[in-house]
Coordinates of C-alpha atoms in Angstrom, one line a residue:
Chain K
X1 CA 0.0 0.1 -0.4
X2 CA 1.1 3.7 -0.7
X3 CA 2.5 5.5 2.3
X4 CA 0.8 8.7 1.3
X5 CA -0.8 10.3 4.3
X6 CA -4.4 10.0 2.3
X7 CA -3.6 6.3 2.3
X8 CA -3.0 6.1 5.9
X9 CA -6.2 8.1 6.7
X10 CA -8.5 5.6 4.4
X11 CA -6.6 2.5 6.2
X12 CA -7.5 4.0 9.7
X13 CA -10.9 4.7 8.4
X14 CA -11.3 1.2 7.3
X15 CA -10.0 -0.6 10.5
X16 CA -12.2 1.9 12.5
X17 CA -15.2 1.1 10.4
X18 CA -14.4 -2.6 11.0
X19 CA -14.1 -2.2 14.9
X20 CA -17.6 -0.1 14.8
X21 CA -19.0 -2.9 12.5
X22 CA -17.7 -5.8 14.8
X23 CA -19.0 -4.0 18.2
X24 CA -22.1 -2.9 17.0
X25 CA -22.6 -6.3 15.7
X26 CA -21.5 -7.7 19.1
X27 CA -23.4 -5.5 21.2
X28 CA -26.6 -4.5 19.4
X29 CA -26.7 -7.9 17.7
X30 CA -26.2 -9.9 20.6
X31 CA -28.7 -7.7 22.4
X32 CA -31.2 -8.2 19.4
X33 CA -30.9 -12.2 19.3
X34 CA -30.8 -12.5 23.3
X35 CA -34.0 -10.4 23.1
X36 CA -35.7 -12.3 20.1
X37 CA -34.9 -15.6 21.8
X38 CA -35.9 -14.6 25.4
X39 CA -39.1 -12.9 24.4
X40 CA -40.3 -15.2 22.0
X41 CA -39.8 -18.0 24.7
X42 CA -41.2 -16.3 27.4
X43 CA -44.0 -15.2 25.1
X44 CA -44.8 -18.8 23.9
X45 CA -43.9 -21.0 26.9
X46 CA -44.9 -18.9 29.8
X47 CA -47.6 -16.3 28.6
X48 CA -49.4 -18.3 26.0
X49 CA -49.2 -21.9 26.8
X50 CA -48.9 -21.9 30.5
X51 CA -50.8 -18.6 31.4
X52 CA -52.8 -18.7 28.4
X53 CA -52.4 -14.6 28.3
X54 CA -50.3 -13.9 25.3
X55 CA -48.5 -10.6 25.1
X56 CA -50.3 -8.2 23.1
X57 CA -47.9 -7.1 20.2
X58 CA -45.4 -9.6 20.7
X59 CA -45.2 -10.4 17.1
X60 CA -44.9 -6.7 16.4
X61 CA -41.8 -6.5 18.5
X62 CA -40.2 -9.7 17.2
X63 CA -40.9 -8.5 13.7
X64 CA -39.1 -4.9 14.6
X65 CA -36.2 -7.1 16.0
X66 CA -35.9 -9.0 12.7
X67 CA -35.4 -5.8 10.9
X68 CA -33.1 -4.4 13.5
X69 CA -30.9 -7.9 13.0
X70 CA -31.1 -7.6 9.2
X71 CA -29.8 -4.0 9.0
X72 CA -26.9 -5.0 11.6
X73 CA -26.2 -7.5 9.8
X74 CA -25.7 -6.6 5.9
X75 CA -22.9 -4.0 6.6
X76 CA -21.1 -6.4 8.6
X77 CA -21.4 -9.2 6.1
X78 CA -20.2 -6.7 3.3
X79 CA -16.9 -6.7 5.4
X80 CA -16.3 -10.2 6.2
X81 CA -17.4 -11.2 2.6
X82 CA -20.5 -13.1 3.5
X83 CA -22.4 -11.7 0.3
X84 CA -22.3 -14.9 -2.1
X85 CA -20.5 -14.2 -5.5
X86 CA -19.8 -16.6 -8.4
X87 CA -15.9 -16.8 -8.6
X88 CA -15.8 -19.8 -11.3
X89 CA -14.7 -17.7 -14.1
X90 CA -11.8 -15.6 -12.1
X91 CA -9.3 -18.2 -12.9
X92 CA -9.9 -17.7 -16.7
X93 CA -9.6 -13.7 -16.6
X94 CA -6.4 -11.9 -17.3
X95 CA -5.2 -9.9 -14.1
X96 CA -6.0 -6.6 -15.8
X97 CA -9.5 -7.9 -16.7
X98 CA -10.1 -9.2 -13.3
X99 CA -9.1 -6.1 -11.6
X100 CA -11.2 -3.5 -13.9
X101 CA -14.0 -5.5 -14.0
X102 CA -14.4 -5.8 -10.3
X103 CA -13.8 -2.0 -9.9
X104 CA -16.6 -1.7 -12.5
X105 CA -18.9 -4.2 -10.7
X106 CA -18.2 -2.8 -7.2
X107 CA -19.2 0.7 -8.7
X108 CA -22.3 -0.4 -10.1
X109 CA -23.0 -2.4 -6.8
X110 CA -22.5 0.9 -4.8
X111 CA -24.5 3.0 -6.9
X112 CA -27.3 0.5 -6.8
X113 CA -26.9 0.3 -2.9
X114 CA -26.7 4.4 -2.9
X115 CA -29.8 4.4 -4.8
X116 CA -31.7 1.7 -2.6
X117 CA -30.3 3.6 0.5
X118 CA -32.1 6.9 -0.8
X119 CA -35.3 5.2 -1.7
X120 CA -35.3 3.6 1.8
X121 CA -34.6 6.9 3.5
X122 CA -37.4 8.5 1.4
X123 CA -39.9 5.6 2.1
X124 CA -39.2 6.1 5.8
X125 CA -40.1 10.1 5.8
X126 CA -43.4 9.1 4.2
X127 CA -44.2 6.0 6.2
X128 CA -45.9 7.9 9.1
X129 CA -48.1 9.8 6.1
X130 CA -48.9 6.5 4.8
X131 CA -49.9 4.5 7.8
X132 CA -47.0 2.1 7.8
X133 CA -47.2 0.9 11.4
X134 CA -47.1 -2.7 13.0
X135 CA -50.3 -4.2 13.3
X136 CA -51.2 -4.5 17.1
X137 CA -49.0 -1.8 18.7
X138 CA -49.0 0.5 15.8
X139 CA -45.4 1.4 16.1
X140 CA -44.5 3.5 13.2
X141 CA -41.8 1.8 10.6
X142 CA -40.3 5.1 10.2
X143 CA -37.2 4.7 12.2
X144 CA -36.6 1.1 10.8
X145 CA -36.6 2.3 7.1
X146 CA -33.9 4.6 8.5
X147 CA -32.1 1.9 9.9
X148 CA -32.2 -0.1 6.4
X149 CA -31.1 2.9 4.8
X150 CA -28.1 3.6 7.0
X151 CA -27.2 -0.1 6.9
X152 CA -27.5 -0.1 2.9
X153 CA -25.3 3.0 2.3
X154 CA -22.8 1.5 4.6
X155 CA -22.6 -1.5 2.4
X156 CA -22.1 1.2 -0.6
X157 CA -19.4 2.9 1.6
X158 CA -17.6 -0.5 1.9
X159 CA -17.8 -1.6 -1.9
X160 CA -16.2 2.3 -2.5
X161 CA -13.6 1.3 -0.2
X162 CA -13.0 -2.1 -1.7
X163 CA -12.3 -0.2 -4.9
X164 CA -9.7 1.9 -3.1
X165 CA -8.2 -1.0 -1.6
X166 CA -8.3 -2.9 -5.0
X167 CA -6.8 0.1 -6.8
X168 CA -4.0 0.6 -4.2
X169 CA -3.0 -3.1 -3.2
X170 CA -4.9 -5.0 -6.1
X171 CA -7.0 -6.8 -3.6
X172 CA -9.5 -5.9 -0.8
X173 CA -8.8 -7.0 2.9
X174 CA -12.0 -8.3 4.6
X175 CA -12.6 -8.3 8.2
X176 CA -11.9 -11.7 10.0
X177 CA -14.4 -12.5 12.5
X178 CA -12.0 -14.2 14.7
X179 CA -12.8 -17.8 16.2
X180 CA -14.6 -19.1 13.5
X181 CA -17.2 -21.8 13.9
X182 CA -17.4 -22.7 10.2
Chain E
X1 CA -40.5 0.0 -27.7
X2 CA -39.3 -3.6 -27.3
X3 CA -41.4 -6.7 -26.5
X4 CA -41.6 -7.8 -22.5
X5 CA -40.3 -11.2 -23.8
X6 CA -37.1 -9.9 -25.0
X7 CA -37.0 -7.3 -22.0
X8 CA -37.1 -10.5 -19.8
X9 CA -34.3 -12.6 -21.9
X10 CA -32.2 -9.5 -21.8
X11 CA -32.5 -9.0 -18.2
X12 CA -31.6 -12.7 -17.7
X13 CA -28.7 -12.1 -19.8
X14 CA -27.3 -9.2 -17.9
X15 CA -27.9 -11.1 -14.6
X16 CA -25.5 -13.8 -15.7
X17 CA -23.0 -11.4 -17.2
X18 CA -23.0 -9.4 -13.6
X19 CA -22.8 -13.1 -11.9
X20 CA -19.7 -14.1 -14.1
X21 CA -18.2 -10.6 -13.5
X22 CA -18.4 -11.8 -9.7
X23 CA -21.1 -9.3 -8.6
X24 CA -22.6 -10.8 -5.3
X25 CA -25.9 -12.8 -6.5
X26 CA -28.2 -10.3 -4.2
X27 CA -26.5 -7.0 -6.0
X28 CA -27.1 -8.8 -9.4
X29 CA -30.7 -9.3 -8.8
X30 CA -31.2 -6.2 -7.5
X31 CA -29.6 -4.2 -10.0
X32 CA -31.3 -6.4 -13.0
X33 CA -34.6 -6.2 -11.1
X34 CA -34.4 -2.3 -10.5
X35 CA -33.2 -1.5 -14.1
X36 CA -35.6 -4.1 -15.8
X37 CA -38.8 -3.0 -13.6
X38 CA -38.0 0.4 -15.0
X39 CA -37.5 -0.7 -18.7
X40 CA -40.6 -3.0 -18.8
X41 CA -42.9 -0.8 -16.8
X42 CA -42.2 2.1 -19.3
X43 CA -42.5 -0.1 -22.3
X44 CA -45.9 -1.4 -20.8
X45 CA -47.3 2.3 -20.6
X46 CA -46.0 3.2 -24.2
X47 CA -47.9 0.1 -25.5
X48 CA -51.0 1.8 -23.8
X49 CA -50.3 5.1 -25.8
X50 CA -48.6 7.1 -23.1
X51 CA -46.2 9.7 -24.0
X52 CA -42.4 8.4 -24.0
X53 CA -41.2 10.8 -21.2
X54 CA -44.2 10.2 -19.2
X55 CA -43.7 6.6 -19.6
X56 CA -40.1 6.4 -18.6
X57 CA -41.0 8.8 -15.5
X58 CA -44.0 6.4 -14.5
X59 CA -41.5 3.4 -14.9
X60 CA -38.8 4.9 -12.8
X61 CA -41.4 5.5 -10.0
X62 CA -42.6 2.0 -9.9
X63 CA -39.1 0.7 -9.7
X64 CA -38.1 3.2 -6.9
X65 CA -41.6 2.2 -5.2
X66 CA -40.7 -1.6 -5.6
X67 CA -37.3 -1.4 -4.2
X68 CA -37.8 0.4 -1.0
X69 CA -41.3 -1.7 -0.3
X70 CA -40.0 -5.0 -1.4
X71 CA -36.6 -4.4 0.6
X72 CA -38.8 -3.5 3.7
X73 CA -41.0 -6.5 3.2
X74 CA -38.4 -9.2 2.8
X75 CA -36.5 -7.7 6.2
X76 CA -39.8 -7.5 8.0
X77 CA -41.1 -11.0 6.9
X78 CA -42.3 -12.6 10.2
X79 CA -41.9 -16.0 8.6
X80 CA -38.1 -15.5 8.0
X81 CA -37.5 -15.1 11.8
X82 CA -36.8 -18.5 11.8
X83 CA -33.4 -17.7 10.1
X84 CA -31.5 -16.1 12.8
X85 CA -33.0 -18.1 15.3
X86 CA -32.2 -21.8 13.4
X87 CA -28.8 -20.5 12.9
X88 CA -28.4 -19.4 16.1
X89 CA -29.3 -22.7 17.4
X90 CA -27.0 -24.4 15.0
X91 CA -24.1 -22.5 16.1
X92 CA -24.7 -22.8 19.8
X93 CA -25.1 -26.9 19.1
X94 CA -21.4 -26.3 17.6
X95 CA -19.7 -24.6 20.3
X96 CA -21.5 -26.8 22.9
X97 CA -20.3 -30.1 21.6
X98 CA -23.4 -31.7 20.7
X99 CA -21.8 -32.5 17.3
X100 CA -19.0 -34.6 18.9
X101 CA -21.3 -36.4 21.2
X102 CA -23.5 -37.5 18.3
X103 CA -20.9 -39.1 16.5
X104 CA -19.5 -40.7 19.6
X105 CA -23.2 -42.3 19.9
X106 CA -23.2 -43.5 16.6
X107 CA -19.5 -44.5 16.2
X108 CA -19.8 -46.7 19.5
X109 CA -22.9 -48.2 18.0
X110 CA -21.9 -48.8 14.5
X111 CA -17.9 -48.4 14.6
X112 CA -17.3 -52.2 14.7
X113 CA -19.2 -52.9 11.2
X114 CA -17.6 -53.0 8.1
X115 CA -17.7 -49.1 7.0
X116 CA -19.4 -48.3 10.0
X117 CA -17.2 -45.2 10.9
X118 CA -18.3 -43.8 7.5
X119 CA -22.1 -44.7 8.2
X120 CA -21.7 -43.2 11.9
X121 CA -20.5 -40.2 10.1
X122 CA -23.9 -40.0 8.1
X123 CA -26.1 -40.9 11.0
X124 CA -24.4 -38.2 12.9
X125 CA -24.7 -35.6 10.1
X126 CA -28.2 -36.4 10.1
X127 CA -28.9 -36.0 13.8
X128 CA -26.9 -32.8 13.5
X129 CA -28.6 -31.6 10.4
X130 CA -31.9 -31.6 12.8
X131 CA -30.3 -28.9 14.8
X132 CA -28.3 -26.8 12.4
X133 CA -29.9 -26.6 9.1
X134 CA -26.7 -25.8 7.3
X135 CA -24.8 -28.1 5.1
X136 CA -21.5 -26.4 5.9
X137 CA -22.1 -26.3 9.4
X138 CA -22.7 -30.1 9.4
X139 CA -19.7 -30.9 7.1
X140 CA -17.1 -28.9 8.9
X141 CA -18.2 -29.7 12.6
X142 CA -18.6 -33.7 11.5
X143 CA -15.3 -33.6 9.4
X144 CA -13.4 -32.2 12.1
X145 CA -14.4 -35.0 14.8
X146 CA -14.8 -38.1 12.1
X147 CA -12.2 -37.7 9.5
X148 CA -9.3 -38.2 12.2
X149 CA -11.2 -41.4 13.7
X150 CA -11.4 -42.8 10.0
X151 CA -7.9 -41.7 9.6
X152 CA -6.9 -43.8 12.6
X153 CA -8.3 -46.7 11.3
X154 CA -7.2 -46.8 7.4
X155 CA -10.2 -45.9 5.9
X156 CA -9.8 -45.1 2.1
X157 CA -9.4 -41.3 1.9
X158 CA -12.1 -41.4 -0.8
X159 CA -14.7 -43.1 1.5
X160 CA -14.1 -41.0 4.4
X161 CA -13.8 -37.6 2.7
X162 CA -16.9 -38.6 0.7
X163 CA -19.1 -39.5 3.5
X164 CA -18.5 -36.5 5.3
X165 CA -18.8 -34.3 2.0
X166 CA -22.2 -36.2 1.3
X167 CA -23.2 -36.4 4.9
X168 CA -23.3 -32.6 5.3
X169 CA -25.4 -32.0 2.5
X170 CA -28.3 -33.7 4.5
X171 CA -28.3 -30.5 6.5
X172 CA -29.9 -28.6 3.4
X173 CA -32.7 -31.5 3.4
X174 CA -33.4 -32.6 7.0
X175 CA -35.3 -29.9 8.7
X176 CA -34.9 -27.0 9.9
X177 CA -32.9 -26.3 6.5
X178 CA -32.3 -22.9 5.5
X179 CA -32.6 -23.6 1.7
X180 CA -36.4 -25.2 2.6
X181 CA -37.2 -21.9 4.5
X182 CA -36.0 -19.6 1.4
X183 CA -38.0 -21.9 -0.9
X184 CA -41.1 -21.6 1.4
X185 CA -40.9 -17.9 1.7
X186 CA -40.4 -17.4 -2.1
X187 CA -43.3 -19.6 -3.4
X188 CA -45.5 -19.0 -0.4
X189 CA -45.6 -22.5 0.8
X190 CA -45.9 -23.3 4.5
X191 CA -42.7 -23.8 6.2
X192 CA -43.9 -26.2 8.4
X193 CA -45.6 -28.4 5.7
X194 CA -42.2 -28.5 3.8
X195 CA -40.4 -29.3 6.9
X196 CA -42.9 -32.2 7.3
X197 CA -42.6 -33.2 3.9
X198 CA -38.7 -33.4 4.1
X199 CA -38.5 -35.9 7.2
X200 CA -39.4 -39.1 5.2
X201 CA -37.0 -38.2 2.3
X202 CA -34.2 -37.2 4.7
X203 CA -34.4 -40.5 6.5
X204 CA -34.5 -42.6 3.6
X205 CA -31.8 -40.3 2.0
X206 CA -29.3 -41.2 5.2
X207 CA -30.3 -45.0 4.6
X208 CA -29.2 -44.7 1.0
X209 CA -26.1 -43.2 2.0
X210 CA -25.5 -46.2 4.4
X211 CA -26.5 -48.2 1.4
X212 CA -23.7 -46.6 -0.7
X213 CA -21.1 -46.9 1.8
X214 CA -22.2 -50.7 2.4
X215 CA -21.6 -51.3 -1.4
X216 CA -18.2 -49.5 -1.4
X217 CA -17.0 -51.7 1.3
X218 CA -18.6 -54.8 -0.5
X219 CA -16.8 -54.1 -3.5
X220 CA -13.4 -53.0 -1.7
X221 CA -13.3 -54.3 2.0
X222 CA -10.0 -52.6 2.6
X223 CA -11.8 -48.9 2.2
X224 CA -13.7 -49.3 5.4
X225 CA -12.0 -51.6 7.9
X226 CA -13.8 -52.5 11.2
X227 CA -13.1 -50.3 14.1
X228 CA -13.2 -51.0 17.8
X229 CA -16.1 -52.8 19.4
X230 CA -17.5 -51.2 22.3
X231 CA -19.0 -52.6 25.2
X232 CA -23.1 -52.1 26.3
X233 CA -22.2 -49.7 29.3
X234 CA -20.0 -47.6 26.8
X235 CA -22.7 -47.5 24.3
X236 CA -25.6 -46.6 26.7
X237 CA -23.1 -43.8 28.2
X238 CA -22.5 -42.4 24.7
X239 CA -26.3 -42.4 24.2
X240 CA -26.9 -40.7 27.5
X241 CA -24.4 -37.6 26.3
X242 CA -26.3 -37.5 23.2
X243 CA -29.8 -37.2 24.9
X244 CA -29.8 -33.4 25.3
X245 CA -29.5 -33.4 21.5
X246 CA -32.3 -35.8 21.0
X247 CA -34.3 -33.8 23.6
X248 CA -34.0 -30.4 21.7
X249 CA -34.7 -32.2 18.3
X250 CA -37.9 -33.7 20.0
X251 CA -39.0 -30.7 21.8
X252 CA -38.7 -28.2 18.9
X253 CA -39.1 -30.0 15.6
X254 CA -41.6 -32.5 17.3
X255 CA -43.4 -29.8 18.9
X256 CA -43.7 -27.9 15.3
X257 CA -45.1 -31.2 13.8
X258 CA -47.5 -31.9 16.7
X259 CA -49.1 -28.4 16.3
X260 CA -47.8 -27.0 19.7
X261 CA -45.4 -24.6 18.2
X262 CA -45.4 -22.8 15.0
X263 CA -42.0 -22.7 12.9
X264 CA -41.2 -19.2 14.4
X265 CA -41.9 -20.7 18.0
X266 CA -40.2 -23.5 17.5
X267 CA -36.9 -22.0 16.1
X268 CA -36.7 -19.5 19.2
X269 CA -37.4 -22.6 21.7
X270 CA -34.8 -24.6 20.0
X271 CA -32.2 -21.7 20.1
X272 CA -33.1 -21.1 23.9
X273 CA -32.8 -24.7 24.7
X274 CA -29.4 -25.3 22.8
X275 CA -28.1 -22.2 24.8
X276 CA -29.3 -23.9 28.0
X277 CA -27.5 -26.8 27.0
X278 CA -24.8 -24.8 25.9
X279 CA -24.5 -22.7 29.3
X280 CA -24.8 -25.8 31.2
X281 CA -21.9 -27.4 29.6
X282 CA -19.9 -24.3 30.3
X283 CA -18.9 -24.1 26.6
X284 CA -20.2 -20.5 26.1
X285 CA -17.0 -18.4 27.4
X286 CA -16.3 -14.8 25.7
X287 CA -14.4 -16.2 22.5
X288 CA -17.3 -18.7 21.8
X289 CA -20.2 -16.4 22.5
X290 CA -18.6 -13.8 20.3
X291 CA -18.0 -16.5 17.4
X292 CA -21.5 -17.5 17.9
X293 CA -23.1 -13.8 17.7
X294 CA -20.8 -12.7 14.6
X295 CA -21.2 -16.1 12.7
X296 CA -25.1 -15.7 13.2
X297 CA -25.1 -12.3 12.1
X298 CA -22.9 -13.3 9.2
X299 CA -25.3 -16.1 8.1
X300 CA -28.3 -13.9 8.6
X301 CA -26.5 -11.3 5.9
X302 CA -25.7 -14.0 3.6
X303 CA -29.5 -15.1 3.5
X304 CA -31.4 -11.8 3.9
X305 CA -29.5 -9.7 1.4
X306 CA -30.3 -12.6 -1.1
X307 CA -33.8 -12.6 -0.3
X308 CA -34.0 -8.9 -0.9
X309 CA -32.5 -9.4 -4.3
X310 CA -34.8 -12.0 -5.0
X311 CA -37.8 -10.0 -3.9
X312 CA -36.9 -7.1 -6.1
X313 CA -35.9 -9.3 -9.4
X314 CA -38.9 -11.9 -8.7
X315 CA -41.6 -9.2 -9.9
X316 CA -39.6 -7.9 -12.7
X317 CA -39.3 -11.5 -13.9
X318 CA -43.3 -11.7 -13.7
X319 CA -43.7 -8.3 -15.4
X320 CA -42.0 -9.5 -18.5
X321 CA -44.3 -12.8 -18.8
X322 CA -41.0 -14.5 -19.7
X323 CA -41.9 -17.5 -17.4
X324 CA -45.4 -17.9 -18.8
X325 CA -43.7 -18.3 -22.3
X326 CA -41.5 -20.8 -21.1
X327 CA -44.5 -22.8 -19.7
X328 CA -46.3 -22.3 -22.9
X329 CA -43.2 -24.0 -24.9
X330 CA -42.4 -26.7 -22.5
X331 CA -45.9 -27.7 -22.4
X332 CA -46.1 -28.0 -26.1
X333 CA -43.2 -30.3 -26.2
X334 CA -44.4 -34.0 -26.6
X335 CA -42.4 -35.3 -23.3
X336 CA -45.2 -35.2 -20.7
X337 CA -45.1 -33.8 -17.3
X338 CA -42.3 -36.3 -16.2
X339 CA -40.2 -35.6 -19.3
X340 CA -40.4 -32.0 -18.6
X341 CA -39.5 -32.5 -14.7
X342 CA -36.6 -34.5 -16.0
X343 CA -35.3 -31.8 -18.0
X344 CA -35.7 -29.3 -14.9
X345 CA -33.7 -31.7 -12.7
X346 CA -30.7 -31.9 -15.5
X347 CA -30.8 -28.2 -15.8
X348 CA -30.6 -28.1 -12.0
X349 CA -27.7 -30.9 -12.0
X350 CA -25.9 -29.0 -14.6
X351 CA -26.2 -25.5 -12.8
X352 CA -25.0 -27.3 -9.6
X353 CA -21.8 -27.9 -11.2
X354 CA -21.4 -24.1 -11.4
X355 CA -23.4 -22.2 -8.6
X356 CA -23.8 -22.1 -5.0
X357 CA -27.1 -23.9 -3.9
X358 CA -28.9 -20.7 -2.5
X359 CA -27.7 -18.6 -5.2
X360 CA -29.1 -21.3 -7.8
X361 CA -32.5 -21.9 -5.5
X362 CA -33.5 -17.9 -5.8
X363 CA -32.2 -17.2 -9.5
X364 CA -34.3 -20.2 -10.7
X365 CA -37.6 -20.1 -8.4
X366 CA -39.0 -17.3 -10.7
X367 CA -38.6 -19.3 -13.8
X368 CA -39.4 -23.0 -12.7
X369 CA -42.2 -22.3 -10.3
X370 CA -44.8 -21.0 -13.0
X371 CA -43.8 -24.0 -14.8
X372 CA -44.6 -26.2 -11.9
X373 CA -47.8 -24.5 -11.1
X374 CA -49.0 -24.7 -14.8
X375 CA -48.3 -28.5 -14.8
X376 CA -50.2 -29.0 -11.4
X377 CA -47.2 -30.2 -9.8
X378 CA -47.4 -30.1 -5.7
X379 CA -45.2 -27.5 -4.8
X380 CA -44.2 -29.1 -1.6
X381 CA -43.2 -32.1 -3.6
X382 CA -41.4 -30.3 -6.0
X383 CA -39.6 -28.2 -3.3
X384 CA -38.1 -31.4 -2.0
X385 CA -37.0 -32.7 -5.1
X386 CA -35.2 -29.1 -5.8
X387 CA -33.6 -29.3 -2.5
X388 CA -32.1 -32.7 -3.1
X389 CA -31.0 -31.7 -6.6
X390 CA -29.6 -28.7 -5.1
X391 CA -27.7 -31.0 -2.6
X392 CA -25.9 -32.6 -5.5
X393 CA -24.9 -29.5 -6.5
X394 CA -22.8 -29.1 -3.4
X395 CA -20.5 -32.1 -3.8
X396 CA -20.7 -31.9 -7.8
X397 CA -17.2 -31.3 -9.6
X398 CA -16.0 -28.7 -10.2
X399 CA -17.1 -26.3 -7.5
X400 CA -19.1 -28.5 -4.9
X401 CA -18.7 -26.2 -1.7
X402 CA -18.8 -29.2 0.6
X403 CA -15.8 -31.1 -1.1
X404 CA -13.7 -27.7 -0.3
X405 CA -14.9 -27.7 3.0
X406 CA -13.8 -31.3 3.5
X407 CA -10.5 -30.3 1.5
X408 CA -9.7 -27.4 4.4
X409 CA -10.0 -30.1 7.0
X410 CA -8.2 -33.2 5.0
X411 CA -5.6 -31.1 3.3
X412 CA -3.5 -34.3 2.5
X413 CA -6.2 -35.6 0.4
X414 CA -6.2 -34.5 -3.2
X415 CA -9.4 -32.7 -4.7
X416 CA -9.7 -35.8 -7.2
X417 CA -9.9 -38.5 -4.5
X418 CA -12.5 -36.7 -2.4
X419 CA -14.6 -36.1 -6.0
X420 CA -14.1 -39.8 -6.6
X421 CA -15.4 -40.5 -3.1
X422 CA -18.4 -38.6 -3.6
X423 CA -19.8 -40.5 -6.5
X424 CA -22.0 -43.5 -4.9
X425 CA -23.6 -40.6 -2.6
X426 CA -24.3 -38.7 -5.7
X427 CA -26.0 -41.6 -7.5
X428 CA -27.6 -42.4 -3.9
X429 CA -29.3 -39.1 -4.3
X430 CA -30.2 -39.8 -7.8
X431 CA -32.1 -42.8 -6.6
X432 CA -33.9 -40.6 -3.8
X433 CA -35.2 -38.2 -6.7
X434 CA -36.2 -41.3 -8.7
X435 CA -38.0 -42.7 -5.7
X436 CA -39.8 -39.2 -5.0
X437 CA -41.0 -39.1 -8.7
X438 CA -42.2 -42.6 -8.7
X439 CA -43.6 -42.4 -5.2
X440 CA -45.0 -38.7 -4.3
X441 CA -46.2 -39.8 -0.9
X442 CA -42.8 -40.1 0.7
X443 CA -42.8 -36.7 0.7
X444 CA -46.6 -35.8 1.0
X445 CA -47.8 -38.3 3.3
X446 CA -46.7 -36.7 6.6
X447 CA -47.8 -33.0 5.9
X448 CA -51.4 -34.4 4.7
X449 CA -51.6 -36.9 7.7
X450 CA -50.8 -34.3 10.3
X451 CA -52.0 -31.2 8.7
X452 CA -54.5 -32.5 6.1
X453 CA -55.4 -30.7 2.7

């Protein structure tokens, strides 16, 4: 990699982004998963089956927890390489073609995600106006649209950083999530 | 103006080009779905006599609305709550050593038979599949415990690695299967019914795998020598250790089949019970907990983004009427319903050589399901066939993902040897598909008997 100050700043930024995504996933993701499991079991086994008094709006809360976990997962997956690619033809490409085609593809992907993030943000702004709420507790979807929008925009940013890394060092370094189970 | 069918064909072509250029499957579907929706809608409006600029503007509006709407719909689909929950359950089972207990139990009961260790691997994979729903997780966890044992008893490398790679694929069929959940959501079928339909095929396929091992060792006895015979107390002890797994599976999956739990409830209860077992065994240290959370979120990211892509792409495909045209072409062929099914299966087998299973599933559903519906096939039965063909792709050369996983564990075994070892299991899967075509009740009996309809 280049020793220029700008390069150093970008590398520090990537490293900070990795830490942010990892710890957000661990703290917020862990809390959401714990909530989903615990709350669902409490509602099903204790409230519904044992006491015959299901919690009103339990499904609403679980559904919003699902949106949250999806929003938290997508940018993490972008950095860990979780999004499935088909690499069968890569070995048959020349180095130059492989490099510039992946830059083109990542730029296209970032543009698409940028549009998606923008539209999700826009949809969030109109969610209350159109009565987009959960069914029982009538919680507005607005903040969850924003959450998905930010998640998508971070993914777009990751792709832009990937392009920078490819131009600088021919390859992108992915976030390793440590002690892998798989 | 161009015809909608041509737009559909160009859309598919663009999709394949983007995939070949290594764009992630989800982003490829999103991009083609979004751009395709603009073009197809604009053409539709122009066909009604609308001015060109107005038609394009309306097309863009529809595509914008679809993009945000479908994304949110996929991310907030209550039925998909089962994905993070079952993934969490599988990851907790992995760290708690449940997979090792399963293998030990199967080993102590079957290991002394010829090829018994390989059969024990298959049995343990089937058991673990009932907890994890992931073929990769099954292959990795079983590979780590079973391959060293088989090496110790001088099993042929091909049989040892082949049994792990093939056994791992059972995770895609035996409920709770991630692939089946995606199929259910995209085809609007009941997850519970699909899970029930997979029970007998899962058991039969496990037995067919064991039969394949038997066939290999009959032909070449040195490929699977007998291992140590364990006494009754040791066997009983191993069963006792494996009891928590049986308990979790019976309570969650059994609860779902008896109607006590919905699939979503079963997944949460399963994750909770597995957590209790892992905590009781003190296997949830900081590193393990971190790995469980991050791997669960990683898998959630993989599956959800691809579902979001499919949610945007599928309406575009429907808009182009390409699937309808394909149905018309296929049904006009003088080969009958079975002939068409065989063509579809062959196409899946071919694609399985190059594409990842979940990617192949979401990419083909928009085209294949209208054909299945037009021919009056039961989509639950068809789903089971599709899932088995996708499993074949996981062990088919040149890119069978499970083979690569096994290779990463058995580094000294050449790739060719592993592929050589998977063929008996590949043919067992072909036999399973044949059985399902000949006897659909193998899949349909249980859901009809339990749920009816």
